[in-house]
Short mmCIF file of C-alpha atoms in Angstrom, two decimals:
data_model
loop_
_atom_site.label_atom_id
_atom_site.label_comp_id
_atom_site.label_asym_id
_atom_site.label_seq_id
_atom_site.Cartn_x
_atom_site.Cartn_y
_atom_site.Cartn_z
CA UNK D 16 5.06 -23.38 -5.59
CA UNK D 17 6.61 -22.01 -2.21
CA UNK D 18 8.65 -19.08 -3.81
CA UNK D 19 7.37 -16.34 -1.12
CA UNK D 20 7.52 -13.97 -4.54
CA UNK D 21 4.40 -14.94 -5.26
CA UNK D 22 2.47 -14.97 -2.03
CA UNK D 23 1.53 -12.52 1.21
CA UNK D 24 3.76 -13.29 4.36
CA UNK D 25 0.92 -14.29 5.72
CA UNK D 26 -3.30 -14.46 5.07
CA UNK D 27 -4.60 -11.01 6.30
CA UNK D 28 -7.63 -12.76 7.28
CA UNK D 29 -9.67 -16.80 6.99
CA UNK D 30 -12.42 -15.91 4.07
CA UNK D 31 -15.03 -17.87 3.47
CA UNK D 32 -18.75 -17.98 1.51
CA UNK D 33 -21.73 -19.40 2.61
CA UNK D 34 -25.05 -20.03 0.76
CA UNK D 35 -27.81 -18.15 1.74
CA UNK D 36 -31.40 -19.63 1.92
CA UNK D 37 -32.36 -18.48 -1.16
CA UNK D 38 -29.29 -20.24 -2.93
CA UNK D 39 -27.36 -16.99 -3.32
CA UNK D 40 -24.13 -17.28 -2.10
CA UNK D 41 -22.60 -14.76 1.45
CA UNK D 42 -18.58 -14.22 0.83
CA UNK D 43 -16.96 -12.89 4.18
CA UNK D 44 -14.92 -10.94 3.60
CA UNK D 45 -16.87 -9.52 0.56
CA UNK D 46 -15.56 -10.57 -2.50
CA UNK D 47 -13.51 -7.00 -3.74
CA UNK D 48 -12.22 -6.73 -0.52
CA UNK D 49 -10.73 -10.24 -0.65
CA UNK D 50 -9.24 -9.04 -4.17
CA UNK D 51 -7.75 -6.00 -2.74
CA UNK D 52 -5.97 -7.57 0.04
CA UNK D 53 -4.74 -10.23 -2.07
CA UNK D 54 -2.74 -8.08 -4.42
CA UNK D 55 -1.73 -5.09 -1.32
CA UNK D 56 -0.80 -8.23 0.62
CA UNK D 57 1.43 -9.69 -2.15
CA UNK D 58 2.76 -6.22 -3.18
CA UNK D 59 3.14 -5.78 0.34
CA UNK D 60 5.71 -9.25 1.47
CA UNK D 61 9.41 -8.82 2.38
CA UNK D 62 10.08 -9.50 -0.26
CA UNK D 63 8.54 -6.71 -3.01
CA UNK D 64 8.31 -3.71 -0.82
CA UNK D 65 12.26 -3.96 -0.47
CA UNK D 66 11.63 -3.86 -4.45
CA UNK D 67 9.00 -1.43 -5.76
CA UNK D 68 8.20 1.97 -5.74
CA UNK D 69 5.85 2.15 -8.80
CA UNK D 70 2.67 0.66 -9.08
CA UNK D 71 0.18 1.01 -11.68
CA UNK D 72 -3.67 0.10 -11.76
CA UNK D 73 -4.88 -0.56 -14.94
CA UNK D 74 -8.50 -0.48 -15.32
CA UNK D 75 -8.54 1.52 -11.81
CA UNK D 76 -12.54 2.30 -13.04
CA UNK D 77 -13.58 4.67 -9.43
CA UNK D 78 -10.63 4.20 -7.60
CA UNK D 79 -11.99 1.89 -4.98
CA UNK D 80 -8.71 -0.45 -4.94
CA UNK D 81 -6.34 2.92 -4.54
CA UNK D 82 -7.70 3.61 -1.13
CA UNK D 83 -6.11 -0.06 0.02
CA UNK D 84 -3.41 0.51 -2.04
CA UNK D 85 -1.87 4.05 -0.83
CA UNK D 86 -1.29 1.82 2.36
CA UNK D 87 1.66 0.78 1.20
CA UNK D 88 4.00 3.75 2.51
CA UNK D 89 7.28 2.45 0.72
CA UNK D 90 5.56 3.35 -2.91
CA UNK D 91 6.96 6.45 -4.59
CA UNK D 92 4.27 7.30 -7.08
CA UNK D 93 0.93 5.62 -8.41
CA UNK D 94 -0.85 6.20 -11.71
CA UNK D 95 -4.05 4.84 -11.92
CA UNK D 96 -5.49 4.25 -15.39
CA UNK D 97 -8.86 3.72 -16.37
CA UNK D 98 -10.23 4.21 -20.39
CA UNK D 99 -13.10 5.80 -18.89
CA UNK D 100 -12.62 9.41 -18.66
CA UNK D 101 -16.18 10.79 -17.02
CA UNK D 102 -15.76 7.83 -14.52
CA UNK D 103 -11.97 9.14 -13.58
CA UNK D 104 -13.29 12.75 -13.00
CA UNK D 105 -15.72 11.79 -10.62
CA UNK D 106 -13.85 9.85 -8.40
CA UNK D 107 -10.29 11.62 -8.65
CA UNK D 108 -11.04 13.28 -5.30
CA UNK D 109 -10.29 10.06 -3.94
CA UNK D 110 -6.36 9.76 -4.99
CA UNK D 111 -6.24 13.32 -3.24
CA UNK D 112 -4.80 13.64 0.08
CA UNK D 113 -6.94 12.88 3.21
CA UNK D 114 -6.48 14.89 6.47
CA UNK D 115 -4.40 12.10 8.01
CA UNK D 116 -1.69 12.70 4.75
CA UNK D 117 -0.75 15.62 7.11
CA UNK D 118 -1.00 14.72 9.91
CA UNK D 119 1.14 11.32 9.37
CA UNK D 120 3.22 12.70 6.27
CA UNK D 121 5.23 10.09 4.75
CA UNK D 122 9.06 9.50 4.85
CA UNK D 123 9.41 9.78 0.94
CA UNK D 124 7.58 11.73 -1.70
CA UNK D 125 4.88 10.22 -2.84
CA UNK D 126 3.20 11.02 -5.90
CA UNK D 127 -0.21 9.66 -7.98
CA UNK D 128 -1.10 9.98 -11.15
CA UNK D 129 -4.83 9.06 -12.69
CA UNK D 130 -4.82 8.61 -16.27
CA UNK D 131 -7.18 8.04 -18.97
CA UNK D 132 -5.09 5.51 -21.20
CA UNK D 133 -5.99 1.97 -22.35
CA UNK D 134 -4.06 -1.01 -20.87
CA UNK D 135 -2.94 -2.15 -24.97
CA UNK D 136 -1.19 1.13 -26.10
CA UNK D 137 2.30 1.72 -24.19
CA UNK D 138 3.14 5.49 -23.05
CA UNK D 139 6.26 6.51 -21.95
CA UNK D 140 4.72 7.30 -18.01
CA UNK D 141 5.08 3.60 -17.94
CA UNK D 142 9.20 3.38 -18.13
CA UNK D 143 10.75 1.93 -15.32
CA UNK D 144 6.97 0.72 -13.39
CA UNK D 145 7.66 -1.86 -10.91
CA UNK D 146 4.51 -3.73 -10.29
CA UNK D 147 1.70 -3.98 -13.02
CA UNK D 148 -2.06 -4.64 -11.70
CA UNK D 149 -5.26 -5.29 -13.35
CA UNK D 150 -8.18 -6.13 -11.15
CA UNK D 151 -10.95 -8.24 -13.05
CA UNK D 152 -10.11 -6.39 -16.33
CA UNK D 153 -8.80 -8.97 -19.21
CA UNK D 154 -12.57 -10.25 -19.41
CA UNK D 155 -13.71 -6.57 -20.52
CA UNK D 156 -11.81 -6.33 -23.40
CA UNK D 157 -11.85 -7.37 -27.21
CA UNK D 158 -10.29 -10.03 -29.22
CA UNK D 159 -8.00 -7.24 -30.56
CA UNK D 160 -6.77 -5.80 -27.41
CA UNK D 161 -6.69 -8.83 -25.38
CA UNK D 162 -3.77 -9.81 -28.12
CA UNK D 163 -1.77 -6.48 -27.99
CA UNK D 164 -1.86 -6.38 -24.16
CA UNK D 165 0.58 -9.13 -23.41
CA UNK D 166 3.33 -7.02 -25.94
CA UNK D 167 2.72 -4.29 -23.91
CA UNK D 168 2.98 -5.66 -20.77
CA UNK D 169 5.81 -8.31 -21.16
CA UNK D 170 7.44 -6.79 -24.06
CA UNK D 171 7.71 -2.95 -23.39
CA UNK D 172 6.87 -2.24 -19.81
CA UNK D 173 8.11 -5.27 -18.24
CA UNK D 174 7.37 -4.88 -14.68
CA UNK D 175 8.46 -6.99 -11.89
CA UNK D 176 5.60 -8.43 -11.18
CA UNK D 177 2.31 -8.53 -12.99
CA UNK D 178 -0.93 -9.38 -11.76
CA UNK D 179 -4.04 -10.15 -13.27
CA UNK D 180 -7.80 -11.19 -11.78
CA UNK D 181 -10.68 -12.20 -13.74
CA UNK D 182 -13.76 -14.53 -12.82
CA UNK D 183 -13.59 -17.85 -12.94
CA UNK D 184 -16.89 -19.08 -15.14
CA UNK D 185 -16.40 -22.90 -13.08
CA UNK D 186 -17.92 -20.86 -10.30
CA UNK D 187 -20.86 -19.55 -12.48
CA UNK D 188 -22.89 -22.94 -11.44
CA UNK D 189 -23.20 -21.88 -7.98
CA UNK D 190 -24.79 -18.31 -8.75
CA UNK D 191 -28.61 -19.67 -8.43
CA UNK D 192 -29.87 -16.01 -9.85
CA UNK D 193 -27.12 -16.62 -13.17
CA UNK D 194 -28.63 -17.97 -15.97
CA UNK D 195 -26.89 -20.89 -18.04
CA UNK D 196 -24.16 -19.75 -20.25
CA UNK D 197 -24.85 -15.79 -19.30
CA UNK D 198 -21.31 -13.95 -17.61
CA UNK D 199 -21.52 -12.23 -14.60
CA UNK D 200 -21.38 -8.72 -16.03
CA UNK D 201 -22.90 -7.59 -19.39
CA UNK D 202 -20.07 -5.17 -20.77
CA UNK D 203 -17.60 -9.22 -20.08
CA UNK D 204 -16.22 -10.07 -23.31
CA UNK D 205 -15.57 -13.64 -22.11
CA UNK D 206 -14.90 -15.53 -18.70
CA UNK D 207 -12.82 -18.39 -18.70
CA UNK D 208 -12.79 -21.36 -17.17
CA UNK D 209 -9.40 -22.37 -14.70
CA UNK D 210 -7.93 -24.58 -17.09
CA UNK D 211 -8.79 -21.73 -20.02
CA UNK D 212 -7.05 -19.20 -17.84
CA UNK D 213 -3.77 -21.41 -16.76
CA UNK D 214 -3.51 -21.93 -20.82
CA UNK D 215 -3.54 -18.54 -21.54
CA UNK D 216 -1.30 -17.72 -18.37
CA UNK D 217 1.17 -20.62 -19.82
CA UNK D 218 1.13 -19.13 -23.37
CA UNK D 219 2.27 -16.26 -22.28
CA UNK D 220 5.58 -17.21 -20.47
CA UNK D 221 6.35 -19.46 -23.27
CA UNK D 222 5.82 -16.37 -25.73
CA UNK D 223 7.66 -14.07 -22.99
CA UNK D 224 9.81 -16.68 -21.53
CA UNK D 225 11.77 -13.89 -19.06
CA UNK D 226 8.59 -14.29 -17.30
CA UNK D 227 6.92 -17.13 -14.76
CA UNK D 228 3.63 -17.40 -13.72
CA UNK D 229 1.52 -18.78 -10.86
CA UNK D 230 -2.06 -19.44 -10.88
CA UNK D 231 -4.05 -18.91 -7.63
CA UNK D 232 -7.90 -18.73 -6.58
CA UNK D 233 -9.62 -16.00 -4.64
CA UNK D 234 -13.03 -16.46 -2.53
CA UNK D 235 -13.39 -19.82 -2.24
CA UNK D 236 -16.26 -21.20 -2.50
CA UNK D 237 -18.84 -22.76 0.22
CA UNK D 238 -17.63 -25.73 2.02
CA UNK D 239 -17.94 -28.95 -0.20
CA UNK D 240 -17.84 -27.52 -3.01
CA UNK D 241 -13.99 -25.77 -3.56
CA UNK D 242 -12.84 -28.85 -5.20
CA UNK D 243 -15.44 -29.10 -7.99
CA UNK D 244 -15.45 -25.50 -8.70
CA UNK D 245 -12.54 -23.49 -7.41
CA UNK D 246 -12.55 -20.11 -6.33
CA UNK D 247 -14.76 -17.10 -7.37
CA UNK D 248 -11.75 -15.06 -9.26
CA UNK D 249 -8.57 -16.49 -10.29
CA UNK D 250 -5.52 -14.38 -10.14
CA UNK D 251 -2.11 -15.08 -12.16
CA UNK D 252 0.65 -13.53 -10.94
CA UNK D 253 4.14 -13.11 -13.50
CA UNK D 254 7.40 -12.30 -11.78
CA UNK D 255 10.14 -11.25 -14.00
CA UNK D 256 13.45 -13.50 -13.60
CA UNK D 257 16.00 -11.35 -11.81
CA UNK D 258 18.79 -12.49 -14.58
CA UNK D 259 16.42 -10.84 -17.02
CA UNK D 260 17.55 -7.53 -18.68
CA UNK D 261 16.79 -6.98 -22.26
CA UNK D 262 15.92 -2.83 -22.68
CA UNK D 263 13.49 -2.39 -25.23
CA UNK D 264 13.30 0.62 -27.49
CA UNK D 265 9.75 1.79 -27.68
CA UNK D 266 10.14 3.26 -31.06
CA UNK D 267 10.45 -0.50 -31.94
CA UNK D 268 7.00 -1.07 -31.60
CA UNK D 269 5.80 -0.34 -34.42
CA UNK D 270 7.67 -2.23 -36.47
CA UNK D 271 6.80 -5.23 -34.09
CA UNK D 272 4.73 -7.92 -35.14
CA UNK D 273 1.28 -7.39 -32.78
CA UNK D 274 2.97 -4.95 -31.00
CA UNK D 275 1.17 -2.46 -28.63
CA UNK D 276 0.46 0.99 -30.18
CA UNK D 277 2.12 4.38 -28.41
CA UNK D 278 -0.36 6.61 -26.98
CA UNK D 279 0.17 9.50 -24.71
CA UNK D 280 -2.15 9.11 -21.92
CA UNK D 281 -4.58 11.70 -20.99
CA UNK D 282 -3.89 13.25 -17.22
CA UNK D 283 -6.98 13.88 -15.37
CA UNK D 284 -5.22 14.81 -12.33
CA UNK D 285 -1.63 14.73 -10.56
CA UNK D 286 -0.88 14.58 -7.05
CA UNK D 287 1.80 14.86 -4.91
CA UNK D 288 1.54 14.03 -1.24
CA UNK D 289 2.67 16.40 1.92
CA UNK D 290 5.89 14.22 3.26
CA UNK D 291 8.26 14.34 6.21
CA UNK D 292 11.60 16.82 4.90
CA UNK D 293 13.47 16.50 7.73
CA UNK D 294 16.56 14.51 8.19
CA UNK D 295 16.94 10.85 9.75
CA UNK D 296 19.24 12.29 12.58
CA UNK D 297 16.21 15.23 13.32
CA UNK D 298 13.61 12.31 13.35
CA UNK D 299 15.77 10.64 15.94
CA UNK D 300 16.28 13.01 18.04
CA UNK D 301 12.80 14.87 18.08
CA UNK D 302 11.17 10.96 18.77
CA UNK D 303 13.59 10.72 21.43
CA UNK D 304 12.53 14.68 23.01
CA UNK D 305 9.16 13.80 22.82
CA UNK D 306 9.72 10.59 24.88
CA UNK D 307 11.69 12.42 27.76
CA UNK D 308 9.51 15.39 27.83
CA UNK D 309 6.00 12.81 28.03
CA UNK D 310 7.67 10.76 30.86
CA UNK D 311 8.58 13.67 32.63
CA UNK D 312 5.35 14.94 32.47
CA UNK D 313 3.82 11.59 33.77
CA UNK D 314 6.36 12.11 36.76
CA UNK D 315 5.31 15.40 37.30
CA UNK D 316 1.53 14.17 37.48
CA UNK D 317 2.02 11.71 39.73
CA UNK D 318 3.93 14.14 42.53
CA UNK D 319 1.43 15.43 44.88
CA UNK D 320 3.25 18.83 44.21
CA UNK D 321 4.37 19.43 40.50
CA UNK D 322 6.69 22.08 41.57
CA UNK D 323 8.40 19.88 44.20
CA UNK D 324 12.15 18.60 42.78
CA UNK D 325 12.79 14.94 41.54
CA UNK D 326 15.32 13.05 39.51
CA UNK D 327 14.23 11.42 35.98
CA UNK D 328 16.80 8.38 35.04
CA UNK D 329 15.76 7.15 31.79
CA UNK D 330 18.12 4.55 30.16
CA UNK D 331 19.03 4.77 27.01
CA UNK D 332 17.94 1.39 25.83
CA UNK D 333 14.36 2.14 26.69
CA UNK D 334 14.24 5.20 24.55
CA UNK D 335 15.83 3.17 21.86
CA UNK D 336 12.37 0.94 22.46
CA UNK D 337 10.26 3.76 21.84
CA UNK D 338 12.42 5.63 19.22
CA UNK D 339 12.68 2.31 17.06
CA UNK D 340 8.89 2.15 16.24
CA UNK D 341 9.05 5.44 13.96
CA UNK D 342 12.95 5.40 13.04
CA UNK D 343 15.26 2.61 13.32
CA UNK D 344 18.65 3.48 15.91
CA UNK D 345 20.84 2.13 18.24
CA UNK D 346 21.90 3.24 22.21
CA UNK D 347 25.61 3.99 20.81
CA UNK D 348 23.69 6.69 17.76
CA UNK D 349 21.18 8.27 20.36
CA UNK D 350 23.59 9.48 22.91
CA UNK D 351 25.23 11.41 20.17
CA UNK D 352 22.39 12.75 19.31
CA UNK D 353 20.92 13.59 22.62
CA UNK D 354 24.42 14.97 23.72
CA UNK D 355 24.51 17.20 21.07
CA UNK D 356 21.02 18.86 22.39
CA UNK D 357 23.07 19.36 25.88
CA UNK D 358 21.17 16.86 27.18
CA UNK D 359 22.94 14.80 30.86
CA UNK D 360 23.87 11.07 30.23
CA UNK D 361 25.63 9.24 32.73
CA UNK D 362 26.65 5.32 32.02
CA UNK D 363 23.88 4.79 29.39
CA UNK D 364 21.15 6.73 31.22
CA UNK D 365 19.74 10.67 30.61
CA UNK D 366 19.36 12.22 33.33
CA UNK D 367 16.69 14.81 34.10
CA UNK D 368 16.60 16.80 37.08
CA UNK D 369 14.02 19.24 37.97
CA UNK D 370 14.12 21.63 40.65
CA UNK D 371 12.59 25.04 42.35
CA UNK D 372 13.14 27.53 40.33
CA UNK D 373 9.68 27.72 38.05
CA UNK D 374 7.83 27.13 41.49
CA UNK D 375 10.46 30.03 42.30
CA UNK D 376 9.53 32.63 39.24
CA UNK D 377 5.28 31.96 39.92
CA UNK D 378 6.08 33.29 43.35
CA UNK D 379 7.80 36.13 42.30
CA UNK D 380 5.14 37.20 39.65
CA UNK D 381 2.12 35.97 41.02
CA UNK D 382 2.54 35.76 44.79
CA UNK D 383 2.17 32.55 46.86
CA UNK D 384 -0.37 29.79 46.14
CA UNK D 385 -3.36 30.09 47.73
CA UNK D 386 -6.23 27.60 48.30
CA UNK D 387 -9.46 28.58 46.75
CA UNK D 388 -11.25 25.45 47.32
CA UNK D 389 -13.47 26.85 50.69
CA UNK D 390 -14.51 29.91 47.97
CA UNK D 391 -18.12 28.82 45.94
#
């Protein structure tokens, strides 16, 4: 499948494994961070972040995939969900704002949510979410809530695009410290094999059929052996079709066979980020102030006298240059812009001149320059 819906633009970085001399196996990147960048990567393509500005983590557990995540400046809000409430108090420092939030505010208000709610039971917070993640969570649950979950995913939420990560047990061979038929983790319900997980991902868009799937591996394993055993974690990812638009009633559910149950999840803290208020135009034009005022500082450094008089040209299209990397504009939008702040333009160039009359005013308060540099 080549539909870029379903993949990065392009591989953030070449990962690999290794075994180590005493069989264990080395992944570079380390394994979480490969999952991370998978799904910020994907979320991240031209073709979703034109799309989504809601995300959701579902079994977030200490936040650790949130501080890749709230990279991605085009989301509007965040809620991180976890069923573990002691867990979410301890880390919910770490969905707060860091020092460069205010420094570097964002364009849009951005706002995140952590949540203690479990991924089976639908609440209303999750209307309208875009993108639906959950990070090597499916093998932690039950028989009972692995069942519900697809209802409330597919049925009632019905995101763009899901995806889901879990551990592929093909891999389990090469783990020399994992005993035969033991899972990776003791609180793992299950962990399926790739052909049990493309089954299950199958099922579900023949049971949900607005819905298609693709199955892909993450951290592959040492040289020789991919082939055999496939990739550490497999992630399916479900995009909704576009001609897709059944609204479902939530009140519906419980009169729906398997159906989710409603539950109002539990806030353990709400956060709204520090953001950039001012207008497009007044982004423009203060990117564009601060570009004539640092060149004409360079020229003034490199004048053996920085009271002497020059002549700045700067043409317009240059500014545009160094404008366009915080707000998008053209030569035609800036002159208006920079006319309107009385600034001189002449044939597609500002013009700054600079002359006596500050050298003029230090002479009249403080006298003429003198030369200390005989005076130790």
């Amino acid at each position: 499948m080549d539909d870029r819906r379903f993949y990065p633009d392009q591989a953030p970085f070449l990962a690999k494994s290794i075994f180590r001399p005493d069989g264990s196996i080395k992944f570079d990147p380390i394994l979480s961070d490969q999952r991370y960048s998978f799904v910020v990567n994907l979320l991240g393509n031209s073709h979703w972040r034109e799309r989504i500005t809601t995300v959701a983590d579902f079994g977030c557990s200490d936040l650790s995939f949130y501080r890749v995540l709230r990279s991605l400046r085009f989301l509007k809000s965040v809620y991180l969900v976890d069923i573990d409430e002691e867990l979410l108090k301890n880390n919910r420092h770490r969905a707060q704002p860091i020092n460069n939030d205010f420094i570097q505010k964002r364009d849009t208000p951005f706002r995140v949510e952590v949540l203690r709610g479990s991924v089976d039971c639908f609440c209303d917070k999750m209307n309208n979410l875009d993108a639906f993640v959950a990070i090597e969570l499916i093998e932690h649950l039950y028989p009972e809530e692995l069942e519900r979950l697809p209802y409330n995913v597919f049925h009632l939420i019905r995101p763009q695009i899901a995806i889901f990560t879990t551990p592929n047990s093909d891999f389990n061979i090469l783990f020399a410290t994992l005993p035969a038929q033991k899972f990776r983790h003791d609180d793992h319900k299950f962990e399926w094999s790739r052909e049990q997980f493309r089954e299950w991902a199958d099922n579900l868009t023949e049971r949900f059929p607005d819905y298609s799937v693709d199955v892909q591996g993450i951290g592959p394993a040492p040289e020789g052996s991919e082939e055999d055993y496939g990739c550490c974690s497999q992630a399916a990812i479900f995009v909704r079709r576009p001609d897709s638009a059944v609204e479902i009633n939530p009140q519906e559910i419980q009169e729906y066979n398997g159906g989710a149950k409603i539950q109002k999840y539990d806030i353990i803290l709400e956060c709204d980020y520090p953001f950039d208020e001012r207008s497009r135009e007044q982004k423009i034009t203060d990117c564009a102030m601060y570009q004539i005022n640092r060149m004409e500082h360079r020229r003034r450094m490199d004048k053996e006298d920085e009271y002497d008089s020059f002549r700045l040209e700067i043409p317009l299209e240059r500014l545009v240059e160094e404008v366009s990397g915080e707000v998008s504009t053209t030569v035609e939008e800036l002159e208006v812009l920079l006319k309107a702040k009385n600034l001189q333009i002449e044939e597609g160039t500002v013009i700054v001149v600079s002359d006596d009359e500050e050298y003029d005013e230090y002479q009249e308060e403080f006298g003429e320059f003198e030369d200390y540099e005989d005076y130790d």
